[in-house]
């Protein structure tokens, strides 16, 4: 079991039971927290924003189902696990300048997310942005590996460029129906069905 390091304080109104935050209203800010445990803020449906400047580790499903959450900022976070923001349907702004990877299903179903930038990330794990139907702009200058279904059904993506990617896994861009241009100048391995159902794909740059 993972201990949840969430202390009272900051904005909003929080309630804690046995280390699990059971209710959070408004914003939550705390500069003492370094680790967020499994399901710590899960289904806190009134939580709108989170700023935790010293958090380095976020465990599974920490904010899953926080349907009112619109913005999160974790400037020091670099160890990110599974389903962290899954189905946070109103999330629009994320800040992870030091994250080295994007965890499995981390933003699955975040249908309001329009742009993401992870300047230090090297790996995007499976289903990371699956179902992010409003996603338009992505910036991953150091990513080398894109996992299976990572961008499946990101139907508003039109152009993607990954200058350092060497491997694109199965169905990574499945059903990106408006994708027209992709650039992977370092790609060595493109797995089966990587761009299946990308009906408008016209330009593919691999050199």
PDB file of C-alpha atoms in Angstrom:
ATOM      1  CA  UNK A   1       0.000   0.000   0.000  1.00  0.00           C
ATOM      2  CA  UNK A   2       1.063   3.547  -0.705  1.00  0.00           C
ATOM      3  CA  UNK A   3       0.705   6.191   1.948  1.00  0.00           C
ATOM      4  CA  UNK A   4      -1.121   9.329   0.852  1.00  0.00           C
ATOM      5  CA  UNK A   5       0.746  12.501   1.670  1.00  0.00           C
ATOM      6  CA  UNK A   6      -2.067  15.038   1.602  1.00  0.00           C
ATOM      7  CA  UNK A   7      -2.189  17.650   4.325  1.00  0.00           C
ATOM      8  CA  UNK A   8      -4.966  20.100   5.088  1.00  0.00           C
ATOM      9  CA  UNK A   9      -4.455  23.633   3.918  1.00  0.00           C
ATOM     10  CA  UNK A  10      -4.528  25.745   0.817  1.00  0.00           C
ATOM     11  CA  UNK A  11      -7.612  27.058  -0.884  1.00  0.00           C
ATOM     12  CA  UNK A  12     -11.012  25.479  -1.073  1.00  0.00           C
ATOM     13  CA  UNK A  13     -12.576  23.082   1.375  1.00  0.00           C
ATOM     14  CA  UNK A  14     -11.196  19.581   1.870  1.00  0.00           C
ATOM     15  CA  UNK A  15     -12.139  16.607   4.009  1.00  0.00           C
ATOM     16  CA  UNK A  16      -9.772  13.749   4.809  1.00  0.00           C
ATOM     17  CA  UNK A  17     -10.389  10.248   6.175  1.00  0.00           C
ATOM     18  CA  UNK A  18      -7.512   7.819   6.734  1.00  0.00           C
ATOM     19  CA  UNK A  19      -5.306   9.708   4.311  1.00  0.00           C
ATOM     20  CA  UNK A  20      -7.897   9.714   1.528  1.00  0.00           C
ATOM     21  CA  UNK A  21      -9.372  13.002   0.442  1.00  0.00           C
ATOM     22  CA  UNK A  22     -13.095  12.343   0.254  1.00  0.00           C
ATOM     23  CA  UNK A  23     -14.326  15.810  -0.621  1.00  0.00           C
ATOM     24  CA  UNK A  24     -12.666  18.791  -2.222  1.00  0.00           C
ATOM     25  CA  UNK A  25     -14.423  21.986  -3.196  1.00  0.00           C
ATOM     26  CA  UNK A  26     -12.870  24.733  -5.300  1.00  0.00           C
ATOM     27  CA  UNK A  27      -9.095  24.920  -5.587  1.00  0.00           C
ATOM     28  CA  UNK A  28      -6.450  22.973  -3.691  1.00  0.00           C
ATOM     29  CA  UNK A  29      -2.930  24.297  -3.113  1.00  0.00           C
ATOM     30  CA  UNK A  30      -0.277  22.927  -0.786  1.00  0.00           C
ATOM     31  CA  UNK A  31       3.492  23.417  -0.921  1.00  0.00           C
ATOM     32  CA  UNK A  32       4.285  20.622   1.590  1.00  0.00           C
ATOM     33  CA  UNK A  33       2.907  17.675  -0.363  1.00  0.00           C
ATOM     34  CA  UNK A  34       5.489  15.582  -2.243  1.00  0.00           C
ATOM     35  CA  UNK A  35       3.505  12.397  -3.037  1.00  0.00           C
ATOM     36  CA  UNK A  36      -0.116  11.852  -4.030  1.00  0.00           C
ATOM     37  CA  UNK A  37      -1.295   8.318  -3.365  1.00  0.00           C
ATOM     38  CA  UNK A  38      -3.713   5.957  -5.100  1.00  0.00           C
ATOM     39  CA  UNK A  39      -7.201   7.466  -5.605  1.00  0.00           C
ATOM     40  CA  UNK A  40      -6.344  10.405  -3.330  1.00  0.00           C
ATOM     41  CA  UNK A  41      -8.736  12.871  -5.015  1.00  0.00           C
ATOM     42  CA  UNK A  42     -10.775  10.344  -6.980  1.00  0.00           C
ATOM     43  CA  UNK A  43     -14.318  11.565  -7.798  1.00  0.00           C
ATOM     44  CA  UNK A  44     -13.909  14.894  -6.021  1.00  0.00           C
ATOM     45  CA  UNK A  45     -16.438  16.279  -8.464  1.00  0.00           C
ATOM     46  CA  UNK A  46     -16.390  19.891  -7.187  1.00  0.00           C
ATOM     47  CA  UNK A  47     -12.610  20.304  -7.376  1.00  0.00           C
ATOM     48  CA  UNK A  48     -11.773  22.881 -10.073  1.00  0.00           C
ATOM     49  CA  UNK A  49      -8.009  23.458  -9.854  1.00  0.00           C
ATOM     50  CA  UNK A  50      -4.943  21.950  -8.239  1.00  0.00           C
ATOM     51  CA  UNK A  51      -1.493  23.464  -7.739  1.00  0.00           C
ATOM     52  CA  UNK A  52       1.056  21.345  -5.877  1.00  0.00           C
ATOM     53  CA  UNK A  53       4.501  22.790  -6.606  1.00  0.00           C
ATOM     54  CA  UNK A  54       6.599  20.188  -4.751  1.00  0.00           C
ATOM     55  CA  UNK A  55       4.867  16.960  -5.760  1.00  0.00           C
ATOM     56  CA  UNK A  56       7.260  14.549  -7.493  1.00  0.00           C
ATOM     57  CA  UNK A  57       5.142  11.362  -7.569  1.00  0.00           C
ATOM     58  CA  UNK A  58       1.468  10.831  -8.473  1.00  0.00           C
ATOM     59  CA  UNK A  59       0.040   7.337  -8.051  1.00  0.00           C
ATOM     60  CA  UNK A  60      -2.816   5.512  -9.764  1.00  0.00           C
ATOM     61  CA  UNK A  61      -6.209   7.181 -10.323  1.00  0.00           C
ATOM     62  CA  UNK A  62      -5.275  10.109  -8.095  1.00  0.00           C
ATOM     63  CA  UNK A  63      -7.706  12.537  -9.790  1.00  0.00           C
ATOM     64  CA  UNK A  64      -9.806  10.112 -11.797  1.00  0.00           C
ATOM     65  CA  UNK A  65     -13.386  11.270 -12.262  1.00  0.00           C
ATOM     66  CA  UNK A  66     -12.807  14.839 -11.050  1.00  0.00           C
ATOM     67  CA  UNK A  67     -15.318  16.083 -13.563  1.00  0.00           C
ATOM     68  CA  UNK A  68     -15.092  19.801 -12.665  1.00  0.00           C
ATOM     69  CA  UNK A  69     -11.300  19.959 -12.707  1.00  0.00           C
ATOM     70  CA  UNK A  70     -10.097  22.483 -15.310  1.00  0.00           C
ATOM     71  CA  UNK A  71      -6.426  23.124 -14.532  1.00  0.00           C
ATOM     72  CA  UNK A  72      -3.550  21.327 -12.816  1.00  0.00           C
ATOM     73  CA  UNK A  73       0.032  22.359 -12.179  1.00  0.00           C
ATOM     74  CA  UNK A  74       2.778  20.007 -10.993  1.00  0.00           C
ATOM     75  CA  UNK A  75       6.085  21.691 -11.897  1.00  0.00           C
ATOM     76  CA  UNK A  76       8.273  19.071 -10.149  1.00  0.00           C
ATOM     77  CA  UNK A  77       6.330  15.877 -10.909  1.00  0.00           C
ATOM     78  CA  UNK A  78       8.334  13.241 -12.787  1.00  0.00           C
ATOM     79  CA  UNK A  79       6.967   9.871 -11.627  1.00  0.00           C
ATOM     80  CA  UNK A  80       3.458   9.443 -13.012  1.00  0.00           C
ATOM     81  CA  UNK A  81       1.390   6.253 -12.817  1.00  0.00           C
ATOM     82  CA  UNK A  82      -1.892   4.974 -14.320  1.00  0.00           C
ATOM     83  CA  UNK A  83      -5.299   6.645 -14.888  1.00  0.00           C
ATOM     84  CA  UNK A  84      -4.317   9.799 -13.022  1.00  0.00           C
ATOM     85  CA  UNK A  85      -6.732  12.187 -14.781  1.00  0.00           C
ATOM     86  CA  UNK A  86      -8.952   9.672 -16.538  1.00  0.00           C
ATOM     87  CA  UNK A  87     -12.390  11.077 -17.374  1.00  0.00           C
ATOM     88  CA  UNK A  88     -11.592  14.575 -16.118  1.00  0.00           C
ATOM     89  CA  UNK A  89     -13.887  15.818 -18.838  1.00  0.00           C
ATOM     90  CA  UNK A  90     -13.410  19.559 -18.240  1.00  0.00           C
ATOM     91  CA  UNK A  91      -9.637  19.575 -17.874  1.00  0.00           C
ATOM     92  CA  UNK A  92      -8.185  22.178 -20.261  1.00  0.00           C
ATOM     93  CA  UNK A  93      -4.787  23.203 -18.825  1.00  0.00           C
ATOM     94  CA  UNK A  94      -1.968  20.954 -17.580  1.00  0.00           C
ATOM     95  CA  UNK A  95       1.548  21.909 -16.509  1.00  0.00           C
ATOM     96  CA  UNK A  96       4.227  19.203 -16.185  1.00  0.00           C
ATOM     97  CA  UNK A  97       7.539  20.797 -17.243  1.00  0.00           C
ATOM     98  CA  UNK A  98       9.727  18.114 -15.603  1.00  0.00           C
ATOM     99  CA  UNK A  99       7.757  14.939 -16.323  1.00  0.00           C
ATOM    100  CA  UNK A 100       9.873  12.310 -18.083  1.00  0.00           C
ATOM    101  CA  UNK A 101       6.951  10.151 -19.201  1.00  0.00           C
ATOM    102  CA  UNK A 102       3.165  10.196 -19.559  1.00  0.00           C
ATOM    103  CA  UNK A 103       1.611   7.279 -17.687  1.00  0.00           C
ATOM    104  CA  UNK A 104      -0.821   4.646 -18.977  1.00  0.00           C
ATOM    105  CA  UNK A 105      -4.304   6.121 -19.595  1.00  0.00           C
ATOM    106  CA  UNK A 106      -3.180   9.289 -17.843  1.00  0.00           C
ATOM    107  CA  UNK A 107      -5.542  11.611 -19.742  1.00  0.00           C
ATOM    108  CA  UNK A 108      -7.968   9.061 -21.216  1.00  0.00           C
ATOM    109  CA  UNK A 109     -11.319  10.707 -21.857  1.00  0.00           C
ATOM    110  CA  UNK A 110     -10.170  14.266 -21.075  1.00  0.00           C
ATOM    111  CA  UNK A 111     -12.415  15.518 -23.832  1.00  0.00           C
ATOM    112  CA  UNK A 112     -11.851  19.251 -23.202  1.00  0.00           C
ATOM    113  CA  UNK A 113      -8.047  19.143 -23.339  1.00  0.00           C
ATOM    114  CA  UNK A 114      -6.929  21.202 -26.350  1.00  0.00           C
ATOM    115  CA  UNK A 115      -3.140  21.376 -26.085  1.00  0.00           C
ATOM    116  CA  UNK A 116      -0.351  19.615 -24.206  1.00  0.00           C
ATOM    117  CA  UNK A 117       3.366  20.272 -23.854  1.00  0.00           C
ATOM    118  CA  UNK A 118       5.804  17.954 -22.106  1.00  0.00           C
ATOM    119  CA  UNK A 119       9.274  19.341 -22.860  1.00  0.00           C
ATOM    120  CA  UNK A 120      11.228  16.602 -21.012  1.00  0.00           C
ATOM    121  CA  UNK A 121       9.073  13.524 -21.582  1.00  0.00           C
ATOM    122  CA  UNK A 122      10.693  10.627 -23.444  1.00  0.00           C
ATOM    123  CA  UNK A 123       7.851   8.071 -23.282  1.00  0.00           C
ATOM    124  CA  UNK A 124       4.124   8.237 -23.915  1.00  0.00           C
ATOM    125  CA  UNK A 125       2.573   5.059 -22.548  1.00  0.00           C
ATOM    126  CA  UNK A 126      -0.490   3.252 -23.881  1.00  0.00           C
ATOM    127  CA  UNK A 127      -3.851   5.049 -23.994  1.00  0.00           C
ATOM    128  CA  UNK A 128      -2.280   8.198 -22.518  1.00  0.00           C
ATOM    129  CA  UNK A 129      -4.459  10.593 -24.536  1.00  0.00           C
ATOM    130  CA  UNK A 130      -7.114   8.176 -25.767  1.00  0.00           C
ATOM    131  CA  UNK A 131     -10.419   9.896 -26.392  1.00  0.00           C
ATOM    132  CA  UNK A 132      -9.062  13.443 -26.037  1.00  0.00           C
ATOM    133  CA  UNK A 133     -11.409  14.563 -28.764  1.00  0.00           C
ATOM    134  CA  UNK A 134     -10.608  18.299 -28.474  1.00  0.00           C
ATOM    135  CA  UNK A 135      -6.831  17.902 -28.601  1.00  0.00           C
ATOM    136  CA  UNK A 136      -5.396  20.126 -31.350  1.00  0.00           C
ATOM    137  CA  UNK A 137      -1.765  20.832 -30.434  1.00  0.00           C
ATOM    138  CA  UNK A 138       0.851  18.481 -28.986  1.00  0.00           C
ATOM    139  CA  UNK A 139       4.482  19.290 -28.195  1.00  0.00           C
ATOM    140  CA  UNK A 140       6.852  16.445 -27.306  1.00  0.00           C
ATOM    141  CA  UNK A 141      10.364  17.401 -28.467  1.00  0.00           C
ATOM    142  CA  UNK A 142      12.133  14.515 -26.666  1.00  0.00           C
ATOM    143  CA  UNK A 143       9.666  11.624 -26.865  1.00  0.00           C
ATOM    144  CA  UNK A 144      11.193   8.473 -28.375  1.00  0.00           C
ATOM    145  CA  UNK A 145       8.383   5.948 -27.812  1.00  0.00           C
ATOM    146  CA  UNK A 146       4.619   6.215 -28.392  1.00  0.00           C
ATOM    147  CA  UNK A 147       2.567   3.433 -26.824  1.00  0.00           C
ATOM    148  CA  UNK A 148      -0.424   1.551 -28.203  1.00  0.00           C
ATOM    149  CA  UNK A 149      -3.637   3.583 -28.536  1.00  0.00           C
ATOM    150  CA  UNK A 150      -1.827   6.624 -27.122  1.00  0.00           C
ATOM    151  CA  UNK A 151      -3.774   9.076 -29.298  1.00  0.00           C
ATOM    152  CA  UNK A 152      -6.708   6.915 -30.348  1.00  0.00           C
ATOM    153  CA  UNK A 153      -9.813   8.940 -31.280  1.00  0.00           C
ATOM    154  CA  UNK A 154      -8.079  12.296 -30.969  1.00  0.00           C
ATOM    155  CA  UNK A 155     -10.345  13.397 -33.771  1.00  0.00           C
ATOM    156  CA  UNK A 156      -9.295  17.069 -33.838  1.00  0.00           C
ATOM    157  CA  UNK A 157      -5.576  16.459 -34.294  1.00  0.00           C
ATOM    158  CA  UNK A 158      -4.552  17.632 -37.768  1.00  0.00           C
ATOM    159  CA  UNK A 159      -0.745  17.769 -37.647  1.00  0.00           C
ATOM    160  CA  UNK A 160       1.760  15.987 -35.411  1.00  0.00           C
ATOM    161  CA  UNK A 161       5.531  16.181 -35.351  1.00  0.00           C
ATOM    162  CA  UNK A 162       7.738  14.034 -33.121  1.00  0.00           C
ATOM    163  CA  UNK A 163      11.363  14.793 -33.996  1.00  0.00           C
ATOM    164  CA  UNK A 164      12.903  12.083 -31.762  1.00  0.00           C
ATOM    165  CA  UNK A 165      10.403   9.202 -31.936  1.00  0.00           C
ATOM    166  CA  UNK A 166      11.899   5.866 -32.956  1.00  0.00           C
ATOM    167  CA  UNK A 167       8.954   3.531 -32.171  1.00  0.00           C
ATOM    168  CA  UNK A 168       5.211   3.908 -32.750  1.00  0.00           C
ATOM    169  CA  UNK A 169       3.175   1.074 -31.262  1.00  0.00           C
ATOM    170  CA  UNK A 170      -0.025  -0.599 -32.419  1.00  0.00           C
ATOM    171  CA  UNK A 171      -2.975   1.681 -33.157  1.00  0.00           C
ATOM    172  CA  UNK A 172      -1.212   4.658 -31.632  1.00  0.00           C
ATOM    173  CA  UNK A 173      -3.195   7.081 -33.825  1.00  0.00           C
ATOM    174  CA  UNK A 174      -6.251   4.926 -34.514  1.00  0.00           C
ATOM    175  CA  UNK A 175      -9.313   6.977 -35.560  1.00  0.00           C
ATOM    176  CA  UNK A 176      -7.550  10.336 -35.666  1.00  0.00           C
ATOM    177  CA  UNK A 177      -9.968  11.112 -38.440  1.00  0.00           C
ATOM    178  CA  UNK A 178      -8.791  14.681 -39.173  1.00  0.00           C
ATOM    179  CA  UNK A 179      -5.071  13.958 -39.101  1.00  0.00           C
ATOM    180  CA  UNK A 180      -3.545  15.132 -42.388  1.00  0.00           C
ATOM    181  CA  UNK A 181       0.205  15.419 -41.776  1.00  0.00           C
ATOM    182  CA  UNK A 182       2.607  13.463 -39.578  1.00  0.00           C
ATOM    183  CA  UNK A 183       6.363  13.798 -39.221  1.00  0.00           C
ATOM    184  CA  UNK A 184       8.623  11.193 -37.599  1.00  0.00           C
ATOM    185  CA  UNK A 185      12.112  11.794 -39.020  1.00  0.00           C
ATOM    186  CA  UNK A 186      13.825   9.334 -36.636  1.00  0.00           C
ATOM    187  CA  UNK A 187      11.237   6.538 -36.730  1.00  0.00           C
ATOM    188  CA  UNK A 188      12.615   2.992 -37.014  1.00  0.00           C
ATOM    189  CA  UNK A 189       9.617   0.843 -36.017  1.00  0.00           C
ATOM    190  CA  UNK A 190       5.984   1.529 -36.911  1.00  0.00           C
ATOM    191  CA  UNK A 191       3.745  -1.249 -35.621  1.00  0.00           C
ATOM    192  CA  UNK A 192       0.566  -2.648 -37.138  1.00  0.00           C
ATOM    193  CA  UNK A 193      -2.469  -0.405 -37.551  1.00  0.00           C
ATOM    194  CA  UNK A 194      -0.578   2.582 -36.183  1.00  0.00           C
ATOM    195  CA  UNK A 195      -2.613   4.976 -38.357  1.00  0.00           C
ATOM    196  CA  UNK A 196      -5.707   2.875 -39.005  1.00  0.00           C
ATOM    197  CA  UNK A 197      -8.882   4.888 -39.755  1.00  0.00           C
ATOM    198  CA  UNK A 198      -6.909   8.102 -40.295  1.00  0.00           C
ATOM    199  CA  UNK A 199      -9.075   8.760 -43.324  1.00  0.00           C
ATOM    200  CA  UNK A 200      -7.644  12.201 -44.166  1.00  0.00           C
ATOM    201  CA  UNK A 201      -3.949  11.424 -43.774  1.00  0.00           C
ATOM    202  CA  UNK A 202      -2.169  12.840 -46.821  1.00  0.00           C
ATOM    203  CA  UNK A 203       1.467  13.441 -45.870  1.00  0.00           C
ATOM    204  CA  UNK A 204       3.832  11.155 -43.996  1.00  0.00           C
ATOM    205  CA  UNK A 205       7.436  12.260 -43.384  1.00  0.00           C
ATOM    206  CA  UNK A 206       9.837   9.594 -42.157  1.00  0.00           C
ATOM    207  CA  UNK A 207      13.216  10.922 -43.329  1.00  0.00           C
TER     208      UNK A 207
END
